[in-house]
Amino acid sequence: MAQRKVPDGKFLSDSIEVGKPFFFSLSFLHPPQTEVFFPDTSYNFSPFEVISKKNFTTRTDKRGSLDSAVYQLVSFNVSPGQSLKMPVFVFKGKDRDCTALYSSTDTIFLRKDNFQNITDTTSLKPELGLLPLSHEFNFSVFIGFLALAIGIAGSIYWLFGTDIYKQWQLFKLQRRHMEYNRSYNRLLRNAKEREDIRDAEKAIIVWKNYLEKLEKKPFATYTTREIMDNLPDEGLAAALKNMDGIIYGQVKSKDMEKSLEVLKAGAMRLYRNKRRKVLEGNVSADI
């Protein structure tokens, strides 16, 4: 132990799939009198996201003291090879400071055997049949009616166009919110009554899809960290992290219902904010 050793960090599997949890182990053998600290779940595990951390009891023998932990991670990165090295912080009693000792870099590879190539075998056949000619059309009458219709429509729009357009936007916004509410409330009720994690996962998908249409951002493909960057709300951040732990860890939690209610309330706030902007005339025609 006279020479300083580096921590041992390695993945516990050879390959991974996007969105499915896997494990990384970190261990460090050190003198018994040395105090060490392992990174917690707030550490930046890029390009991975952390789900949970499990610490193990220190074991001491004639070689020294062995501390170890296992981190449950998930990746949404599509790079073929993804690497990670982790630090262990050694406490210096005199300086009241810590020195970071990094493990060797370990690499894990993305599994692609679940992708299938799709071959387009469809072919187009030409249609060579003859079509009968229509009777001669009276363009003068058509142009007269078209000009009259345009004139009436223009007059109505000039007088009531802004209000009509605003009410149409509100109608589409409300209809979409009602459809979302029906789907989300049904899944929330099922998750509460049956305590089924699959219902909670479906509710999160419905919630992300609704926010994507409401905010015009790809929330359906965002990770939890990207959603937090776009929606800086501590309550939503805590609820999303809790749901990530439940869904990816497949571990039931008594806070599942509470987290789903927080997400529902957050969507309601965004809907009301969008509705207020429509009433103020600050929303474009892409609702």
PDB file of C-alpha atoms in Angstrom:
ATOM      1  CA  MET A   1       0.000   0.000   0.000  1.00  0.00           C
ATOM      2  CA  ALA A   2       3.028   2.298  -0.092  1.00  0.00           C
ATOM      3  CA  GLN A   3       2.252   3.075  -3.723  1.00  0.00           C
ATOM      4  CA  ARG A   4      -1.028   4.812  -4.561  1.00  0.00           C
ATOM      5  CA  LYS A   5      -3.359   2.542  -6.528  1.00  0.00           C
ATOM      6  CA  VAL A   6      -6.185   3.570  -8.816  1.00  0.00           C
ATOM      7  CA  PRO A   7      -9.814   2.512  -8.358  1.00  0.00           C
ATOM      8  CA  ASP A   8     -11.167  -0.424 -10.321  1.00  0.00           C
ATOM      9  CA  GLY A   9     -14.132   0.627 -12.499  1.00  0.00           C
ATOM     10  CA  LYS A  10     -15.796  -1.634 -15.052  1.00  0.00           C
ATOM     11  CA  PHE A  11     -19.113  -2.374 -16.748  1.00  0.00           C
ATOM     12  CA  LEU A  12     -20.790  -5.603 -15.655  1.00  0.00           C
ATOM     13  CA  SER A  13     -21.967  -6.430 -19.171  1.00  0.00           C
ATOM     14  CA  ASP A  14     -20.334  -6.419 -22.615  1.00  0.00           C
ATOM     15  CA  SER A  15     -23.102  -4.616 -24.520  1.00  0.00           C
ATOM     16  CA  ILE A  16     -26.196  -2.496 -23.917  1.00  0.00           C
ATOM     17  CA  GLU A  17     -29.473  -1.492 -25.542  1.00  0.00           C
ATOM     18  CA  VAL A  18     -30.771   2.065 -25.764  1.00  0.00           C
ATOM     19  CA  GLY A  19     -33.106   2.887 -22.874  1.00  0.00           C
ATOM     20  CA  LYS A  20     -32.454  -0.353 -20.918  1.00  0.00           C
ATOM     21  CA  PRO A  21     -30.646  -0.270 -17.535  1.00  0.00           C
ATOM     22  CA  PHE A  22     -27.219  -1.818 -16.967  1.00  0.00           C
ATOM     23  CA  PHE A  23     -24.613  -1.768 -14.166  1.00  0.00           C
ATOM     24  CA  PHE A  24     -21.159  -0.281 -13.542  1.00  0.00           C
ATOM     25  CA  SER A  25     -19.070  -1.379 -10.553  1.00  0.00           C
ATOM     26  CA  LEU A  26     -16.492   0.791  -8.764  1.00  0.00           C
ATOM     27  CA  SER A  27     -14.140  -0.499  -6.060  1.00  0.00           C
ATOM     28  CA  PHE A  28     -11.036   0.826  -4.303  1.00  0.00           C
ATOM     29  CA  LEU A  29      -8.481  -0.939  -2.072  1.00  0.00           C
ATOM     30  CA  HIS A  30      -6.811   1.465   0.361  1.00  0.00           C
ATOM     31  CA  PRO A  31      -5.119   1.585   3.783  1.00  0.00           C
ATOM     32  CA  PRO A  32      -7.639   1.147   6.630  1.00  0.00           C
ATOM     33  CA  GLN A  33      -6.830   4.582   8.109  1.00  0.00           C
ATOM     34  CA  THR A  34      -7.642   6.381   4.822  1.00  0.00           C
ATOM     35  CA  GLU A  35     -11.122   7.844   4.428  1.00  0.00           C
ATOM     36  CA  VAL A  36     -12.599   7.707   0.905  1.00  0.00           C
ATOM     37  CA  PHE A  37     -15.803   8.876  -0.744  1.00  0.00           C
ATOM     38  CA  PHE A  38     -17.565   7.526  -3.831  1.00  0.00           C
ATOM     39  CA  PRO A  39     -19.565   9.765  -6.231  1.00  0.00           C
ATOM     40  CA  ASP A  40     -23.308   9.941  -5.538  1.00  0.00           C
ATOM     41  CA  THR A  41     -26.148  10.098  -8.084  1.00  0.00           C
ATOM     42  CA  SER A  42     -25.647  13.856  -8.625  1.00  0.00           C
ATOM     43  CA  TYR A  43     -22.308  13.178 -10.365  1.00  0.00           C
ATOM     44  CA  ASN A  44     -22.146  13.699 -14.148  1.00  0.00           C
ATOM     45  CA  PHE A  45     -22.097  10.211 -15.687  1.00  0.00           C
ATOM     46  CA  SER A  46     -22.169  11.518 -19.302  1.00  0.00           C
ATOM     47  CA  PRO A  47     -22.879   9.996 -21.793  1.00  0.00           C
ATOM     48  CA  PHE A  48     -25.009   7.927 -19.408  1.00  0.00           C
ATOM     49  CA  GLU A  49     -27.868   8.743 -17.037  1.00  0.00           C
ATOM     50  CA  VAL A  50     -27.777   7.375 -13.489  1.00  0.00           C
ATOM     51  CA  ILE A  51     -30.792   5.565 -12.030  1.00  0.00           C
ATOM     52  CA  SER A  52     -29.521   4.380  -8.640  1.00  0.00           C
ATOM     53  CA  LYS A  53     -26.456   3.599  -6.539  1.00  0.00           C
ATOM     54  CA  LYS A  54     -25.860   0.702  -4.136  1.00  0.00           C
ATOM     55  CA  ASN A  55     -23.047   0.839  -1.557  1.00  0.00           C
ATOM     56  CA  PHE A  56     -21.444  -2.262  -0.025  1.00  0.00           C
ATOM     57  CA  THR A  57     -20.007  -2.712   3.447  1.00  0.00           C
ATOM     58  CA  THR A  58     -16.254  -2.092   3.767  1.00  0.00           C
ATOM     59  CA  ARG A  59     -14.187  -5.275   3.997  1.00  0.00           C
ATOM     60  CA  THR A  60     -10.789  -5.166   5.697  1.00  0.00           C
ATOM     61  CA  ASP A  61      -8.049  -7.790   5.670  1.00  0.00           C
ATOM     62  CA  LYS A  62      -4.243  -7.879   5.599  1.00  0.00           C
ATOM     63  CA  ARG A  63      -4.201  -6.255   2.147  1.00  0.00           C
ATOM     64  CA  GLY A  64      -6.169  -3.215   3.333  1.00  0.00           C
ATOM     65  CA  SER A  65      -9.783  -1.974   3.238  1.00  0.00           C
ATOM     66  CA  LEU A  66     -11.980  -2.558   0.190  1.00  0.00           C
ATOM     67  CA  ASP A  67     -14.863  -0.170  -0.525  1.00  0.00           C
ATOM     68  CA  SER A  68     -17.201  -0.794  -3.457  1.00  0.00           C
ATOM     69  CA  ALA A  69     -20.416   0.413  -5.057  1.00  0.00           C
ATOM     70  CA  VAL A  70     -22.576  -0.529  -8.039  1.00  0.00           C
ATOM     71  CA  TYR A  71     -24.312   2.116 -10.165  1.00  0.00           C
ATOM     72  CA  GLN A  72     -27.386   1.404 -12.263  1.00  0.00           C
ATOM     73  CA  LEU A  73     -27.131   3.411 -15.496  1.00  0.00           C
ATOM     74  CA  VAL A  74     -29.086   3.893 -18.709  1.00  0.00           C
ATOM     75  CA  SER A  75     -28.019   5.282 -22.078  1.00  0.00           C
ATOM     76  CA  PHE A  76     -29.968   7.100 -24.775  1.00  0.00           C
ATOM     77  CA  ASN A  77     -26.859   7.661 -26.884  1.00  0.00           C
ATOM     78  CA  VAL A  78     -26.582   5.794 -30.198  1.00  0.00           C
ATOM     79  CA  SER A  79     -22.772   5.861 -30.462  1.00  0.00           C
ATOM     80  CA  PRO A  80     -21.362   2.361 -31.143  1.00  0.00           C
ATOM     81  CA  GLY A  81     -18.854   2.560 -28.293  1.00  0.00           C
ATOM     82  CA  GLN A  82     -19.433   4.510 -25.055  1.00  0.00           C
ATOM     83  CA  SER A  83     -16.771   4.971 -22.359  1.00  0.00           C
ATOM     84  CA  LEU A  84     -16.711   5.911 -18.682  1.00  0.00           C
ATOM     85  CA  LYS A  85     -14.119   6.441 -15.967  1.00  0.00           C
ATOM     86  CA  MET A  86     -15.057   7.221 -12.356  1.00  0.00           C
ATOM     87  CA  PRO A  87     -13.239   8.968  -9.501  1.00  0.00           C
ATOM     88  CA  VAL A  88     -12.821   8.033  -5.871  1.00  0.00           C
ATOM     89  CA  PHE A  89     -12.187  10.969  -3.538  1.00  0.00           C
ATOM     90  CA  VAL A  90      -9.477  10.472  -0.889  1.00  0.00           C
ATOM     91  CA  PHE A  91      -9.908  12.723   2.155  1.00  0.00           C
ATOM     92  CA  LYS A  92      -6.879  14.677   3.389  1.00  0.00           C
ATOM     93  CA  GLY A  93      -7.298  15.338   7.066  1.00  0.00           C
ATOM     94  CA  LYS A  94      -4.697  18.087   7.321  1.00  0.00           C
ATOM     95  CA  ASP A  95      -5.782  20.131   4.335  1.00  0.00           C
ATOM     96  CA  ARG A  96      -9.486  19.344   4.768  1.00  0.00           C
ATOM     97  CA  ASP A  97      -9.521  18.625   1.057  1.00  0.00           C
ATOM     98  CA  CYS A  98     -10.055  15.624  -1.220  1.00  0.00           C
ATOM     99  CA  THR A  99      -7.928  14.190  -3.998  1.00  0.00           C
ATOM    100  CA  ALA A 100      -9.710  12.522  -6.932  1.00  0.00           C
ATOM    101  CA  LEU A 101      -8.249   9.221  -8.127  1.00  0.00           C
ATOM    102  CA  TYR A 102      -9.751   8.043 -11.424  1.00  0.00           C
ATOM    103  CA  SER A 103     -10.267   4.481 -12.555  1.00  0.00           C
ATOM    104  CA  SER A 104      -9.110   3.263 -15.940  1.00  0.00           C
ATOM    105  CA  THR A 105     -11.497   3.982 -18.794  1.00  0.00           C
ATOM    106  CA  ASP A 106     -13.864   1.124 -19.599  1.00  0.00           C
ATOM    107  CA  THR A 107     -15.899   0.924 -22.810  1.00  0.00           C
ATOM    108  CA  ILE A 108     -19.234  -0.741 -23.508  1.00  0.00           C
ATOM    109  CA  PHE A 109     -20.756  -1.280 -26.925  1.00  0.00           C
ATOM    110  CA  LEU A 110     -24.250  -0.657 -28.269  1.00  0.00           C
ATOM    111  CA  ARG A 111     -26.125  -3.784 -29.269  1.00  0.00           C
ATOM    112  CA  LYS A 112     -27.666  -3.461 -32.741  1.00  0.00           C
ATOM    113  CA  ASP A 113     -29.058  -6.921 -33.324  1.00  0.00           C
ATOM    114  CA  ASN A 114     -32.588  -5.723 -32.573  1.00  0.00           C
ATOM    115  CA  PHE A 115     -32.616  -3.512 -35.696  1.00  0.00           C
ATOM    116  CA  GLN A 116     -33.982  -5.120 -38.809  1.00  0.00           C
ATOM    117  CA  ASN A 117     -33.517  -3.945 -42.338  1.00  0.00           C
ATOM    118  CA  ILE A 118     -36.774  -3.277 -44.150  1.00  0.00           C
ATOM    119  CA  THR A 119     -36.780  -3.866 -47.855  1.00  0.00           C
ATOM    120  CA  ASP A 120     -39.375  -2.100 -49.971  1.00  0.00           C
ATOM    121  CA  THR A 121     -40.751  -4.671 -52.419  1.00  0.00           C
ATOM    122  CA  THR A 122     -43.713  -2.664 -53.596  1.00  0.00           C
ATOM    123  CA  SER A 123     -43.940  -1.852 -57.260  1.00  0.00           C
ATOM    124  CA  LEU A 124     -46.069   0.550 -59.240  1.00  0.00           C
ATOM    125  CA  LYS A 125     -48.171  -0.574 -62.170  1.00  0.00           C
ATOM    126  CA  PRO A 126     -49.090   1.975 -64.832  1.00  0.00           C
ATOM    127  CA  GLU A 127     -52.762   2.707 -65.443  1.00  0.00           C
ATOM    128  CA  LEU A 128     -53.304   2.895 -69.187  1.00  0.00           C
ATOM    129  CA  GLY A 129     -57.099   3.026 -69.291  1.00  0.00           C
ATOM    130  CA  LEU A 130     -58.761   5.866 -71.195  1.00  0.00           C
ATOM    131  CA  LEU A 131     -60.884   8.403 -69.282  1.00  0.00           C
ATOM    132  CA  PRO A 132     -63.946  10.072 -70.746  1.00  0.00           C
ATOM    133  CA  LEU A 133     -63.755  13.820 -71.334  1.00  0.00           C
ATOM    134  CA  SER A 134     -66.015  16.051 -69.222  1.00  0.00           C
ATOM    135  CA  HIS A 135     -68.504  18.519 -70.664  1.00  0.00           C
ATOM    136  CA  GLU A 136     -67.383  22.063 -71.346  1.00  0.00           C
ATOM    137  CA  PHE A 137     -67.234  24.120 -68.146  1.00  0.00           C
ATOM    138  CA  ASN A 138     -68.700  27.654 -67.928  1.00  0.00           C
ATOM    139  CA  PHE A 139     -65.753  29.603 -66.539  1.00  0.00           C
ATOM    140  CA  SER A 140     -67.553  32.954 -66.624  1.00  0.00           C
ATOM    141  CA  VAL A 141     -70.226  31.821 -64.146  1.00  0.00           C
ATOM    142  CA  PHE A 142     -67.615  30.100 -61.982  1.00  0.00           C
ATOM    143  CA  ILE A 143     -65.427  33.217 -61.800  1.00  0.00           C
ATOM    144  CA  GLY A 144     -68.464  35.343 -60.889  1.00  0.00           C
ATOM    145  CA  PHE A 145     -69.469  33.068 -58.002  1.00  0.00           C
ATOM    146  CA  LEU A 146     -65.833  32.802 -56.870  1.00  0.00           C
ATOM    147  CA  ALA A 147     -65.436  36.607 -56.782  1.00  0.00           C
ATOM    148  CA  LEU A 148     -68.687  36.940 -54.821  1.00  0.00           C
ATOM    149  CA  ALA A 149     -67.590  34.301 -52.307  1.00  0.00           C
ATOM    150  CA  ILE A 150     -64.180  35.914 -51.872  1.00  0.00           C
ATOM    151  CA  GLY A 151     -65.799  39.290 -51.335  1.00  0.00           C
ATOM    152  CA  ILE A 152     -68.163  37.959 -48.654  1.00  0.00           C
ATOM    153  CA  ALA A 153     -65.393  36.010 -46.932  1.00  0.00           C
ATOM    154  CA  GLY A 154     -63.080  39.032 -47.009  1.00  0.00           C
ATOM    155  CA  SER A 155     -65.742  41.249 -45.466  1.00  0.00           C
ATOM    156  CA  ILE A 156     -66.401  38.748 -42.662  1.00  0.00           C
ATOM    157  CA  TYR A 157     -62.670  38.365 -41.980  1.00  0.00           C
ATOM    158  CA  TRP A 158     -62.129  42.137 -41.965  1.00  0.00           C
ATOM    159  CA  LEU A 159     -64.897  42.582 -39.375  1.00  0.00           C
ATOM    160  CA  PHE A 160     -64.511  39.452 -37.226  1.00  0.00           C
ATOM    161  CA  GLY A 161     -61.340  37.746 -38.469  1.00  0.00           C
ATOM    162  CA  THR A 162     -59.197  38.241 -35.377  1.00  0.00           C
ATOM    163  CA  ASP A 163     -61.877  37.005 -32.975  1.00  0.00           C
ATOM    164  CA  ILE A 164     -62.783  34.039 -35.177  1.00  0.00           C
ATOM    165  CA  TYR A 165     -59.149  33.046 -35.526  1.00  0.00           C
ATOM    166  CA  LYS A 166     -58.569  33.354 -31.771  1.00  0.00           C
ATOM    167  CA  GLN A 167     -61.637  31.251 -30.941  1.00  0.00           C
ATOM    168  CA  TRP A 168     -60.525  28.594 -33.416  1.00  0.00           C
ATOM    169  CA  GLN A 169     -57.127  28.414 -31.740  1.00  0.00           C
ATOM    170  CA  LEU A 170     -58.754  28.126 -28.309  1.00  0.00           C
ATOM    171  CA  PHE A 171     -61.046  25.383 -29.594  1.00  0.00           C
ATOM    172  CA  LYS A 172     -58.140  23.304 -30.926  1.00  0.00           C
ATOM    173  CA  LEU A 173     -56.137  23.893 -27.750  1.00  0.00           C
ATOM    174  CA  GLN A 174     -59.014  22.831 -25.490  1.00  0.00           C
ATOM    175  CA  ARG A 175     -59.898  19.773 -27.590  1.00  0.00           C
ATOM    176  CA  ARG A 176     -56.298  18.536 -27.484  1.00  0.00           C
ATOM    177  CA  HIS A 177     -56.130  19.122 -23.719  1.00  0.00           C
ATOM    178  CA  MET A 178     -59.371  17.185 -23.143  1.00  0.00           C
ATOM    179  CA  GLU A 179     -58.064  14.229 -25.177  1.00  0.00           C
ATOM    180  CA  TYR A 180     -54.827  14.259 -23.185  1.00  0.00           C
ATOM    181  CA  ASN A 181     -56.712  14.482 -19.872  1.00  0.00           C
ATOM    182  CA  ARG A 182     -58.887  11.463 -20.701  1.00  0.00           C
ATOM    183  CA  SER A 183     -55.898   9.296 -21.598  1.00  0.00           C
ATOM    184  CA  TYR A 184     -53.685  10.455 -18.724  1.00  0.00           C
ATOM    185  CA  ASN A 185     -56.418  10.189 -16.049  1.00  0.00           C
ATOM    186  CA  ARG A 186     -57.291   6.656 -17.179  1.00  0.00           C
ATOM    187  CA  LEU A 187     -53.666   5.531 -16.935  1.00  0.00           C
ATOM    188  CA  LEU A 188     -53.220   7.372 -13.616  1.00  0.00           C
ATOM    189  CA  ARG A 189     -56.270   5.600 -12.211  1.00  0.00           C
ATOM    190  CA  ASN A 190     -55.050   2.207 -13.428  1.00  0.00           C
ATOM    191  CA  ALA A 191     -51.587   2.800 -11.975  1.00  0.00           C
ATOM    192  CA  LYS A 192     -53.158   3.728  -8.635  1.00  0.00           C
ATOM    193  CA  GLU A 193     -55.584   0.817  -8.460  1.00  0.00           C
ATOM    194  CA  ARG A 194     -53.437  -1.939  -9.934  1.00  0.00           C
ATOM    195  CA  GLU A 195     -50.024  -0.558  -8.893  1.00  0.00           C
ATOM    196  CA  ASP A 196     -48.755  -1.526 -12.342  1.00  0.00           C
ATOM    197  CA  ILE A 197     -45.503   0.144 -13.445  1.00  0.00           C
ATOM    198  CA  ARG A 198     -46.492  -0.358 -17.103  1.00  0.00           C
ATOM    199  CA  ASP A 199     -49.479   1.954 -16.672  1.00  0.00           C
ATOM    200  CA  ALA A 200     -47.198   4.594 -15.128  1.00  0.00           C
ATOM    201  CA  GLU A 201     -44.777   4.265 -18.069  1.00  0.00           C
ATOM    202  CA  LYS A 202     -47.640   4.717 -20.565  1.00  0.00           C
ATOM    203  CA  ALA A 203     -48.783   7.805 -18.634  1.00  0.00           C
ATOM    204  CA  ILE A 204     -45.297   9.339 -18.974  1.00  0.00           C
ATOM    205  CA  ILE A 205     -45.386   8.717 -22.747  1.00  0.00           C
ATOM    206  CA  VAL A 206     -48.808  10.388 -23.036  1.00  0.00           C
ATOM    207  CA  TRP A 207     -47.533  13.313 -20.944  1.00  0.00           C
ATOM    208  CA  LYS A 208     -44.416  13.826 -23.099  1.00  0.00           C
ATOM    209  CA  ASN A 209     -46.392  13.600 -26.349  1.00  0.00           C
ATOM    210  CA  TYR A 210     -48.838  16.217 -25.097  1.00  0.00           C
ATOM    211  CA  LEU A 211     -46.030  18.602 -24.083  1.00  0.00           C
ATOM    212  CA  GLU A 212     -44.426  18.095 -27.492  1.00  0.00           C
ATOM    213  CA  LYS A 213     -47.609  19.289 -29.245  1.00  0.00           C
ATOM    214  CA  LEU A 214     -48.187  22.061 -26.721  1.00  0.00           C
ATOM    215  CA  GLU A 215     -44.660  23.547 -26.688  1.00  0.00           C
ATOM    216  CA  LYS A 216     -43.559  22.538 -30.220  1.00  0.00           C
ATOM    217  CA  LYS A 217     -40.427  20.837 -28.895  1.00  0.00           C
ATOM    218  CA  PRO A 218     -39.454  17.127 -29.206  1.00  0.00           C
ATOM    219  CA  PHE A 219     -40.231  16.205 -25.589  1.00  0.00           C
ATOM    220  CA  ALA A 220     -41.064  12.638 -26.635  1.00  0.00           C
ATOM    221  CA  THR A 221     -37.380  12.041 -27.437  1.00  0.00           C
ATOM    222  CA  TYR A 222     -35.906  14.199 -24.657  1.00  0.00           C
ATOM    223  CA  THR A 223     -34.137  12.668 -21.680  1.00  0.00           C
ATOM    224  CA  THR A 224     -35.073  13.785 -18.193  1.00  0.00           C
ATOM    225  CA  ARG A 225     -32.120  16.206 -18.124  1.00  0.00           C
ATOM    226  CA  GLU A 226     -33.171  17.790 -21.445  1.00  0.00           C
ATOM    227  CA  ILE A 227     -36.744  18.186 -20.212  1.00  0.00           C
ATOM    228  CA  MET A 228     -35.434  19.904 -17.056  1.00  0.00           C
ATOM    229  CA  ASP A 229     -33.376  22.265 -19.229  1.00  0.00           C
ATOM    230  CA  ASN A 230     -36.509  23.277 -21.149  1.00  0.00           C
ATOM    231  CA  LEU A 231     -38.860  23.296 -18.149  1.00  0.00           C
ATOM    232  CA  PRO A 232     -36.871  24.635 -15.160  1.00  0.00           C
ATOM    233  CA  ASP A 233     -39.209  23.467 -12.401  1.00  0.00           C
ATOM    234  CA  GLU A 234     -37.873  21.743  -9.267  1.00  0.00           C
ATOM    235  CA  GLY A 235     -41.133  19.876  -8.648  1.00  0.00           C
ATOM    236  CA  LEU A 236     -41.224  18.481 -12.181  1.00  0.00           C
ATOM    237  CA  ALA A 237     -37.522  17.582 -12.004  1.00  0.00           C
ATOM    238  CA  ALA A 238     -37.999  15.593  -8.779  1.00  0.00           C
ATOM    239  CA  ALA A 239     -41.090  13.844 -10.156  1.00  0.00           C
ATOM    240  CA  LEU A 240     -39.344  12.889 -13.418  1.00  0.00           C
ATOM    241  CA  LYS A 241     -36.272  11.522 -11.610  1.00  0.00           C
ATOM    242  CA  ASN A 242     -38.511   9.479  -9.319  1.00  0.00           C
ATOM    243  CA  MET A 243     -40.438   8.079 -12.303  1.00  0.00           C
ATOM    244  CA  ASP A 244     -37.160   7.234 -14.089  1.00  0.00           C
ATOM    245  CA  GLY A 245     -36.096   5.217 -11.075  1.00  0.00           C
ATOM    246  CA  ILE A 246     -39.450   3.402 -10.985  1.00  0.00           C
ATOM    247  CA  ILE A 247     -39.674   2.690 -14.735  1.00  0.00           C
ATOM    248  CA  TYR A 248     -36.061   1.775 -15.503  1.00  0.00           C
ATOM    249  CA  GLY A 249     -35.465   0.082 -12.196  1.00  0.00           C
ATOM    250  CA  GLN A 250     -38.854  -1.721 -12.306  1.00  0.00           C
ATOM    251  CA  VAL A 251     -39.220  -1.026  -8.568  1.00  0.00           C
ATOM    252  CA  LYS A 252     -42.601   0.028  -7.171  1.00  0.00           C
ATOM    253  CA  SER A 253     -42.648   3.141  -5.030  1.00  0.00           C
ATOM    254  CA  LYS A 254     -45.262   4.706  -2.783  1.00  0.00           C
ATOM    255  CA  ASP A 255     -44.357   8.056  -4.394  1.00  0.00           C
ATOM    256  CA  MET A 256     -45.404   6.902  -7.893  1.00  0.00           C
ATOM    257  CA  GLU A 257     -48.933   8.291  -7.627  1.00  0.00           C
ATOM    258  CA  LYS A 258     -47.675  11.572  -6.139  1.00  0.00           C
ATOM    259  CA  SER A 259     -45.120  12.016  -8.949  1.00  0.00           C
ATOM    260  CA  LEU A 260     -47.750  11.393 -11.624  1.00  0.00           C
ATOM    261  CA  GLU A 261     -49.995  14.010 -10.006  1.00  0.00           C
ATOM    262  CA  VAL A 262     -47.109  16.523 -10.037  1.00  0.00           C
ATOM    263  CA  LEU A 263     -46.576  15.911 -13.767  1.00  0.00           C
ATOM    264  CA  LYS A 264     -50.301  16.338 -14.397  1.00  0.00           C
ATOM    265  CA  ALA A 265     -50.303  19.669 -12.527  1.00  0.00           C
ATOM    266  CA  GLY A 266     -47.248  20.815 -14.526  1.00  0.00           C
ATOM    267  CA  ALA A 267     -49.011  20.070 -17.820  1.00  0.00           C
ATOM    268  CA  MET A 268     -52.055  22.008 -16.604  1.00  0.00           C
ATOM    269  CA  ARG A 269     -49.876  25.057 -15.868  1.00  0.00           C
ATOM    270  CA  LEU A 270     -48.385  24.927 -19.355  1.00  0.00           C
ATOM    271  CA  TYR A 271     -51.858  24.624 -20.889  1.00  0.00           C
ATOM    272  CA  ARG A 272     -53.137  27.643 -18.977  1.00  0.00           C
ATOM    273  CA  ASN A 273     -50.077  29.648 -19.960  1.00  0.00           C
ATOM    274  CA  LYS A 274     -50.603  28.757 -23.632  1.00  0.00           C
ATOM    275  CA  ARG A 275     -54.301  29.666 -23.379  1.00  0.00           C
ATOM    276  CA  ARG A 276     -53.410  33.038 -21.850  1.00  0.00           C
ATOM    277  CA  LYS A 277     -51.008  33.742 -24.722  1.00  0.00           C
ATOM    278  CA  VAL A 278     -53.732  32.919 -27.249  1.00  0.00           C
ATOM    279  CA  LEU A 279     -56.131  35.351 -25.570  1.00  0.00           C
ATOM    280  CA  GLU A 280     -53.409  38.013 -25.670  1.00  0.00           C
ATOM    281  CA  GLY A 281     -52.770  37.308 -29.344  1.00  0.00           C
ATOM    282  CA  ASN A 282     -49.159  36.158 -28.823  1.00  0.00           C
ATOM    283  CA  VAL A 283     -49.426  32.686 -30.352  1.00  0.00           C
ATOM    284  CA  SER A 284     -48.860  31.858 -34.012  1.00  0.00           C
ATOM    285  CA  ALA A 285     -51.076  29.682 -36.184  1.00  0.00           C
ATOM    286  CA  ASP A 286     -49.254  26.400 -35.483  1.00  0.00           C
ATOM    287  CA  ILE A 287     -51.319  25.293 -32.463  1.00  0.00           C
TER     288      ILE A 287
END
